[in-house]
XYZ file of C-alpha atoms in Angstrom:
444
model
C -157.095 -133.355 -110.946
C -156.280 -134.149 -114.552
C -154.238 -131.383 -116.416
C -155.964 -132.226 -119.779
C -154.160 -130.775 -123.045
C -156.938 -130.021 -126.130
C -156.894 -128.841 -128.529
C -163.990 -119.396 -138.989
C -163.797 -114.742 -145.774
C -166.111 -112.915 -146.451
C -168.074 -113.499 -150.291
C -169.864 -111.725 -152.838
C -172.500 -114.229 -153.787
C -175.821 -114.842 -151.506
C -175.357 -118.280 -152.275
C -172.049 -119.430 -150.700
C -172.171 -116.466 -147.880
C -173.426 -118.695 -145.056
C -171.195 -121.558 -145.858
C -167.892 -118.975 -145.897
C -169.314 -117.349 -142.860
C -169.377 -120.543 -140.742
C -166.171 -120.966 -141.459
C -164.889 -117.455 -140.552
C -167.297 -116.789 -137.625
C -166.787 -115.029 -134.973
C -163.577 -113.363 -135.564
C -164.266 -109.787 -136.628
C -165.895 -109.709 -133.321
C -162.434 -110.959 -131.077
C -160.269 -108.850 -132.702
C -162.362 -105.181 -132.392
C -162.372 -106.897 -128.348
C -158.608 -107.204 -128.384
C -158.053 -104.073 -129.990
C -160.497 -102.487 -127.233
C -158.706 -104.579 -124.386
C -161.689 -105.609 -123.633
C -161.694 -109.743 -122.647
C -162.539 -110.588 -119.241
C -160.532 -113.971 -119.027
C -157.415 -115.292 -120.781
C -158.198 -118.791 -122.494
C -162.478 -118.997 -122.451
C -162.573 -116.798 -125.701
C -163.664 -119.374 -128.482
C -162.122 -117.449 -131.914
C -159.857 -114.109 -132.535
C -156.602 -114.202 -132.388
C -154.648 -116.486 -130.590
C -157.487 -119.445 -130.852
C -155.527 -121.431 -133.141
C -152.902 -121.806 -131.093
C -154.816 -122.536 -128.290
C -157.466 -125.365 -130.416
C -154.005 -126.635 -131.243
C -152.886 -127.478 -127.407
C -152.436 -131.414 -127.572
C -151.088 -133.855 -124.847
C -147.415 -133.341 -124.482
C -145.449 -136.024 -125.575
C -141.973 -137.061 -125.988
C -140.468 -134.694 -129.469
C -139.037 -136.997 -131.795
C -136.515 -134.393 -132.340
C -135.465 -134.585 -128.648
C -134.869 -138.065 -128.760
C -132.492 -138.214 -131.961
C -129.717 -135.190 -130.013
C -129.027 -137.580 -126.841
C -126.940 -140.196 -126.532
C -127.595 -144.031 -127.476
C -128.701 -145.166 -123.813
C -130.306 -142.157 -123.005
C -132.407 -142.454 -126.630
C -133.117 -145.516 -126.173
C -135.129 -144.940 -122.609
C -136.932 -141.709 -124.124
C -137.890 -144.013 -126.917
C -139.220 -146.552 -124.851
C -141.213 -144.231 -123.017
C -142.849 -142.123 -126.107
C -144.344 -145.533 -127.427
C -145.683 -146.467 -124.089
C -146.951 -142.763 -123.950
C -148.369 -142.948 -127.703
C -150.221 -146.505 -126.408
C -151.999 -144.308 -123.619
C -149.948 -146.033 -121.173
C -148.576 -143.534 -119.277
C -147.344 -145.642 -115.718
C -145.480 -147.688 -118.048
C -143.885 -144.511 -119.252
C -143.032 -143.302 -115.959
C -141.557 -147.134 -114.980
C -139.648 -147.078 -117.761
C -137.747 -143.454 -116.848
C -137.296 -144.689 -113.893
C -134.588 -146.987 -115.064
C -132.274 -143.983 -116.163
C -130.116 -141.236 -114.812
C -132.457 -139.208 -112.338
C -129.681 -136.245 -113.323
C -130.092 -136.577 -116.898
C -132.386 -133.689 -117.981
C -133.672 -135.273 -120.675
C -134.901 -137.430 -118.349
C -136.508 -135.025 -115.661
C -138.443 -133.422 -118.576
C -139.900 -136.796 -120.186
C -140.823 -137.869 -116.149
C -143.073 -134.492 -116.457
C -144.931 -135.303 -119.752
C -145.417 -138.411 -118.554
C -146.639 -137.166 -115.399
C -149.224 -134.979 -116.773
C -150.314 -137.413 -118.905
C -151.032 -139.499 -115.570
C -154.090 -138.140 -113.337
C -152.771 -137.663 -110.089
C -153.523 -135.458 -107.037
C -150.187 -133.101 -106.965
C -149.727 -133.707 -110.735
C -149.183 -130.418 -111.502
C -146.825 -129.248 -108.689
C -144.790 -132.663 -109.413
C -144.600 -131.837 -112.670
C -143.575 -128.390 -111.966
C -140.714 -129.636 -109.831
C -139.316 -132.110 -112.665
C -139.116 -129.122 -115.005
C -137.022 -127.273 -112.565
C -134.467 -129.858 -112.897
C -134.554 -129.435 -116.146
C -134.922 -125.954 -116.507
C -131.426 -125.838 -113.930
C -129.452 -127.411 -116.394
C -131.125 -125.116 -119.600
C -132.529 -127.798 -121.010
C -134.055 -125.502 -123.138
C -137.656 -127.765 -124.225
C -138.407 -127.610 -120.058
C -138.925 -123.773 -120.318
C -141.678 -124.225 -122.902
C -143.398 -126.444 -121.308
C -143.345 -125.158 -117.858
C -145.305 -122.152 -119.181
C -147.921 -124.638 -120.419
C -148.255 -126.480 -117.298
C -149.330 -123.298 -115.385
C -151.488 -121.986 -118.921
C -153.561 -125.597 -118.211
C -154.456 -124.540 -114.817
C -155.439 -121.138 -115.566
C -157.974 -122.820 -118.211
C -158.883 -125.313 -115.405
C -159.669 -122.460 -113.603
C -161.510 -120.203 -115.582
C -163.559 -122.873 -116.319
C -164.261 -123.441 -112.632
C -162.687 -126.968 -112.648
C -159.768 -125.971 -110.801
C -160.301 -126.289 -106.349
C -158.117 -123.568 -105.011
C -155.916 -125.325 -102.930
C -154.433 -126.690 -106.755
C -154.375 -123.155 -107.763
C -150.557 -123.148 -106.652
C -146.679 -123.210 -108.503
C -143.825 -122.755 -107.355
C -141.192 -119.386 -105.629
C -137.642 -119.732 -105.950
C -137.170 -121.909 -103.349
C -139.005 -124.435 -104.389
C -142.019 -123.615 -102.384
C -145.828 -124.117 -102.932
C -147.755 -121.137 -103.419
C -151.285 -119.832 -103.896
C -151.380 -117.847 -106.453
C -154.119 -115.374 -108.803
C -154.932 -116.072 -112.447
C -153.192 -112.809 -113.580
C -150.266 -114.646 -111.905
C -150.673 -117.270 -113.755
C -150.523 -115.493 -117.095
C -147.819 -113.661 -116.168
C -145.587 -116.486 -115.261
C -146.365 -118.232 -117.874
C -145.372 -115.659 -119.794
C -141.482 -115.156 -118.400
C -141.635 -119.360 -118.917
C -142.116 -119.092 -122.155
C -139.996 -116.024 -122.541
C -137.011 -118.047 -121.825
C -138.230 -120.910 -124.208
C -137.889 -118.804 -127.154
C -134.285 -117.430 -125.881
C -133.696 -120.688 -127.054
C -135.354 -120.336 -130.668
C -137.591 -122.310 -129.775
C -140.782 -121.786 -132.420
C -143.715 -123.342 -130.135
C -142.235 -121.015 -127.168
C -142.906 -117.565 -129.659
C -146.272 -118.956 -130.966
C -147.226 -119.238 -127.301
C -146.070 -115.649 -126.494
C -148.193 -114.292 -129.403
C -151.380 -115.710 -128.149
C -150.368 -114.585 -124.426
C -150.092 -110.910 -125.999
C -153.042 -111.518 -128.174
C -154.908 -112.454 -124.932
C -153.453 -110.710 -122.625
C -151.427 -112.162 -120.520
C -149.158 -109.835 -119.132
C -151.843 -107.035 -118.779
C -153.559 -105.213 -121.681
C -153.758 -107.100 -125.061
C -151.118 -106.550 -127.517
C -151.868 -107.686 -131.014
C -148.675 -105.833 -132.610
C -146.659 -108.010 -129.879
C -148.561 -111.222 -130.953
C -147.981 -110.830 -134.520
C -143.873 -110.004 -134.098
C -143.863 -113.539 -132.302
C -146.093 -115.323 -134.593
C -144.076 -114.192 -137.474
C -140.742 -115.298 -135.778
C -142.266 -118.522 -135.175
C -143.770 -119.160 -138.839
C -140.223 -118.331 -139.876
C -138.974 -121.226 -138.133
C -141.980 -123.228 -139.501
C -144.415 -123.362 -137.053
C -147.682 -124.445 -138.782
C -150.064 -122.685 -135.755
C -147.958 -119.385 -135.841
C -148.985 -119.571 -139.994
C -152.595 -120.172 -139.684
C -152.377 -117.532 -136.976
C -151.157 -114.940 -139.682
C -153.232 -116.056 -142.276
C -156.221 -115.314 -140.836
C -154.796 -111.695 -139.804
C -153.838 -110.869 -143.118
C -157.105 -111.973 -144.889
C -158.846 -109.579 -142.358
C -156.190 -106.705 -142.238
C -156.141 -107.038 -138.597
C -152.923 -105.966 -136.974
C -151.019 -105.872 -140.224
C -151.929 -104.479 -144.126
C -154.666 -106.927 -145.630
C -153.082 -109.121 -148.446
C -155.015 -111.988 -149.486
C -152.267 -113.744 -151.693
C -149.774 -113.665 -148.307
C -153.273 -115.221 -146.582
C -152.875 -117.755 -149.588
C -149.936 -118.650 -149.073
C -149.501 -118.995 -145.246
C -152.820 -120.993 -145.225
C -151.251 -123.319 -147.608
C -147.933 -123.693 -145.845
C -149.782 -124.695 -142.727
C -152.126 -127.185 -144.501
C -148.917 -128.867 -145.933
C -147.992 -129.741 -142.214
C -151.193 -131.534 -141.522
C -153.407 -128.657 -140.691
C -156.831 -129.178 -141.493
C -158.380 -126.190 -140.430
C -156.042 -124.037 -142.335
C -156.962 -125.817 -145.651
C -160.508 -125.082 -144.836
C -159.249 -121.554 -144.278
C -157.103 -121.663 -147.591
C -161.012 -123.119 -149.313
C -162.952 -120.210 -148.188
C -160.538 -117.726 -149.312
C -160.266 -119.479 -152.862
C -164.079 -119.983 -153.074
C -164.136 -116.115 -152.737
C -161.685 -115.265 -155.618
C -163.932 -118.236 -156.953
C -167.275 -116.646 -157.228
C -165.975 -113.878 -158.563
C -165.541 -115.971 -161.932
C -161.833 -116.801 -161.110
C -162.030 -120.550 -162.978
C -158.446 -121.372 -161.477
C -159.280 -119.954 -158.206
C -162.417 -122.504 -158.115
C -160.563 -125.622 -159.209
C -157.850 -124.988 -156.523
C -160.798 -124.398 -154.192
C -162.700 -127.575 -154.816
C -159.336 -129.398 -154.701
C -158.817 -128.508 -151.237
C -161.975 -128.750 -149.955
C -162.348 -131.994 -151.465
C -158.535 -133.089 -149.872
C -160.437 -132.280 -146.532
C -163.514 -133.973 -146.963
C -161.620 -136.835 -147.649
C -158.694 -136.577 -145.048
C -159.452 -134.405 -142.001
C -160.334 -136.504 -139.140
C -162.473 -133.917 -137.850
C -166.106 -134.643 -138.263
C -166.912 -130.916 -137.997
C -164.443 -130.382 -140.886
C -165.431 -133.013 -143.334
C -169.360 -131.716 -142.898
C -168.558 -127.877 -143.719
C -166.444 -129.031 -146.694
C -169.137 -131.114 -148.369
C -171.511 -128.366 -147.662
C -168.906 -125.645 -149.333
C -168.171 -127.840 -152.140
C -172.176 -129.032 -152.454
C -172.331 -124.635 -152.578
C -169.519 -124.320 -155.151
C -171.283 -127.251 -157.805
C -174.475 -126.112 -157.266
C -174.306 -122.760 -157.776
C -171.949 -120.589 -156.912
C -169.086 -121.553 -159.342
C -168.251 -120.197 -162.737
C -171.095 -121.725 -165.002
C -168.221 -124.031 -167.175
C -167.254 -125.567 -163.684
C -170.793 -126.760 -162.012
C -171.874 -129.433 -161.545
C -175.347 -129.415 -159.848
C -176.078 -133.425 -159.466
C -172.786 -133.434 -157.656
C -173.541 -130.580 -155.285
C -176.591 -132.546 -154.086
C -175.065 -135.422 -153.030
C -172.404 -132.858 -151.059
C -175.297 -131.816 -149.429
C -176.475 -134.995 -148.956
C -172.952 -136.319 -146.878
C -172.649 -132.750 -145.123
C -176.049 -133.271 -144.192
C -175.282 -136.970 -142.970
C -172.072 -135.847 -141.231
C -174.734 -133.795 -139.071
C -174.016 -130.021 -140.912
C -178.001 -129.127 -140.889
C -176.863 -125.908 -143.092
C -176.924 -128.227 -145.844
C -181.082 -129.524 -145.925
C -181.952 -126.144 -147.368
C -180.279 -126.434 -150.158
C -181.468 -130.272 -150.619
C -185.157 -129.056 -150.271
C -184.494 -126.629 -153.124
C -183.042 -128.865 -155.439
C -185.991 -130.775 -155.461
C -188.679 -127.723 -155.793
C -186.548 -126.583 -158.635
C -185.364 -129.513 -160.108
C -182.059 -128.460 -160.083
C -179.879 -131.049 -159.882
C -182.273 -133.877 -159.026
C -185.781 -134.486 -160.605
C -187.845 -132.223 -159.654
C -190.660 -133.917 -156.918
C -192.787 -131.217 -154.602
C -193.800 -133.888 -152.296
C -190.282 -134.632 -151.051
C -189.713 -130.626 -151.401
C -192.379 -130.135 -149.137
C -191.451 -132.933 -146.667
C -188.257 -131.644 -146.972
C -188.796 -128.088 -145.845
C -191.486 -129.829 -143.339
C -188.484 -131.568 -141.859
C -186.688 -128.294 -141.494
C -189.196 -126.143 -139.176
C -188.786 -122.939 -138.199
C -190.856 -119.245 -138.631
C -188.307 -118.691 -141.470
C -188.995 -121.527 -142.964
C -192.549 -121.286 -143.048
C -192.622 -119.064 -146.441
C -191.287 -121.898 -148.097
C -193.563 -124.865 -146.833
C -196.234 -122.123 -147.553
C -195.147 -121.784 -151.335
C -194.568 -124.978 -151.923
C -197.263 -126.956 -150.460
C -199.963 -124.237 -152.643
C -199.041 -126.700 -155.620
C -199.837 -129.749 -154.186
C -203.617 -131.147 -153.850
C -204.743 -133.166 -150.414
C -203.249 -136.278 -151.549
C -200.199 -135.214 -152.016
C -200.127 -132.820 -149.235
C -200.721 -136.195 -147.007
C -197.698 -138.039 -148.764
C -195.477 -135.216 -148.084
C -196.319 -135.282 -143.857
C -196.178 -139.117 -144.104
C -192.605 -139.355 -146.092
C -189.686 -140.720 -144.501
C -187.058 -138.548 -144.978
C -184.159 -139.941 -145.781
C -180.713 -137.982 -147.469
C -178.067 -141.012 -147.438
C -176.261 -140.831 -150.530
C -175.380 -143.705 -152.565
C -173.316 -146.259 -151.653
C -170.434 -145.661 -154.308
C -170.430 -141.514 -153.308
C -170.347 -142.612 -149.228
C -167.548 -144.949 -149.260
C -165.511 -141.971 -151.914
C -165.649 -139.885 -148.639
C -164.755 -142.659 -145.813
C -161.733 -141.302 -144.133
C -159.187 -144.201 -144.104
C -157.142 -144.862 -140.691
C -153.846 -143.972 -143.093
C -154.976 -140.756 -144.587
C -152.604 -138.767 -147.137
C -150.894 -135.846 -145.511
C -152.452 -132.587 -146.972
C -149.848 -131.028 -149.682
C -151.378 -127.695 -151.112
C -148.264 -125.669 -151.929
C -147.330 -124.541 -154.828
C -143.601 -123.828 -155.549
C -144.119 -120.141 -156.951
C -146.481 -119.492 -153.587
C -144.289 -119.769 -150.760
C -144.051 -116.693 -148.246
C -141.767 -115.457 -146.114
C -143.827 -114.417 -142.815
């Protein structure tokens, strides 16, 4: 068994609706569930409240911060073993520890991240046991992460990747047991309960999506949101997007848009794609309205994304909210419709098939490229679809046989040019997003 560790506003205009909804979607749904109590399992939900922090779950690894409080020698191992854990070289990692103070908690609790970085049979019950050492001594980072341990095999578990006889932590004693999901939650839970007796931010963002989901019975969102604000206090970028979202939607707590504004930002300036997507959408709706700065700080982030995230995913529904925001849904002084096309054109290539609709219109209308009904026809062609059929159908009543035939023999092709692709190559040393402005920062 491997423990593996992995890591969506609403507009006024037909035009960019789809593009904001695919950003936003599927969490008005979640929340009217968690407000009903109604989720059948803890971590399968994919959106609502408490999916950020739970997209957000990476491999553990050795903090930096960790490393910098302990002593020369002792730094000097944990050091050591982070690199060789960064290189995906976890047996090193564990060789290395092995050199060191087997009493040392620092060292008990870097010997169980580099554990469950390692697949092994009992990796989860050895890892378990290292964190007790830890955990003896309050070394207060153990706590945290114990809780996570047993969260990864109730997700193994729900998923039905989890054999019972690894469905097991440990009593008091130091024992082996079987034990239910709802155990599970709940233990995680009092784990990460004593994490954030020690302040500790990622221990109170974990808490909030526990209440959020669940965890120690019925749903709590009030809960969640008392944790994730204690945790964006202390900076924690998930705990911020968390919020964000739950103010834009007035779920849980008042709506306030600008607050929305300015957590999303504060989260993107850690390095948090998503929530500079999130920050996007909410400017492209002030945007549409005919808010001019609004729309320039909207195509500034989107465009920071497009060009930075190393998502895929991310990058696509950018080019296809900016190719939205040129082409027609910004204030008239601000579009640029040639521009928007070749948006469309990389969301399209970056596999975003929301984006060939608005391709095959530009060249019906002539909009923003010249205007050609053949490749509007093959275009929509390309497309297929009962709902797309009224277009094909009104488009194709302008064309004679000839050109009818050119249009089902085309070769569609949408790459943009050369100069526009390499614009929006992500480099392996990308910029780290900064969106905040001085006058904008919130206290959660």
């Amino acid at each position: 068994m491997i423990l593996t560790f992995s890591g969506d506003f609403k507009a006024a205009w037909r035009p960019v609706d789809a593009a904001i909804k695919s950003l936003t979607r599927g969490l008005d749904r979640p929340i009217s569930e968690i407000r009903a109590g109604s989720g059948k399992s803890f971590t399968t939900a994919t959106s609502g409240p408490g999916h950020e922090v739970i997209d957000g779950l990476k491999p553990p690894t050795i903090p930096v911060a960790i490393i910098e409080k302990m002593p020369a020698a002792t730094a000097a191992v944990l050091k050591d073993a982070r690199s060789k854990l960064l290189a995906g070289r976890p047996s090193d990692a564990l060789d290395v520890l092995q050199t060191a103070a087997e009493t040392d908690p620092a060292i008990a609790y870097a010997k169980a991240v580099a554990t469950l970085n390692y697949p092994s049979k009992d990796q989860a019950i050895t890892a378990q046991r290292l964190l007790r050492q830890a955990t003896q001594k309050a070394f207060a980072p153990a706590f945290t992460l114990n809780g996570l341990v047993l969260y990864r095999l109730l997700a193994l578990d729900e998923r039905g990747e989890l054999p019972y006889s690894d469905r097991v932590t440990l009593d008091g004693s130091g024992r082996t047991v079987n034990v239910t999901n709802t155990q599970l939650a709940s233990e995680a839970m009092l784990w990460w309960q004593r994490g954030a007796a020690f302040h500790d931010p990622e221990a109170m963002r974990l808490l909030g999506m526990g209440e959020a989901r669940g965890f120690n019975g019925k749903p709590n969102l009030s809960a969640a949101i008392a944790y994730w604000h204690d945790a964006a206090r202390r900076g924690d970028a998930l705990a911020q997007l968390e919020l964000a979202h739950l103010y834009y939607q007035g779920a849980g707590v008042e709506a306030d848009s600008e607050k929305a504004i300015a957590l999303f930002r504060q989260a993107a300036d850690q390095g948090l794609s998503r929530a500079a997507l999130g920050l996007g959408a909410v400017l492209t709706g002030k945007g549409i309205t005919g808010d001019l700065d609004a729309t320039r700080d909207a195509l500034r982030v989107l465009d920071t994304v497009a060009r930075t995230s190393t998502s895929k995913e991310e990058r696509a529904l950018s080019q296809l909210v900016l190719g939205r925001l040129l082409s027609e849904a910004a204030p008239p002084a601000l579009r640029d419709p040639a521009r928007g096309l070749e948006h469309f054109r990389m969301a399209l290539r970056l596999g975003n098939r929301s984006a060939r609709a608005p391709l095959c219109r530009a060249y019906e209308t002539g909009v923003g490229a010249p205007q050609d009904l053949v490749r509007a026809a093959n275009c929509f062609m390309a497309m297929g679809g009962a709902d797309i059929s009224k277009d094909v159908a009104r488009v194709v009543q302008n064309l004679n046989e000839a050109d009818l035939a050119r249009a089902k023999a085309l070769q569609t092709s949408e790459d943009p040019p050369p100069e526009f692709l390499a614009e929006y190559t992500p480099r392996t040393s990308a910029p780290t997003l900064r969106l905040t402005r001085p006058s904008e920062t919130v206290k959660p």
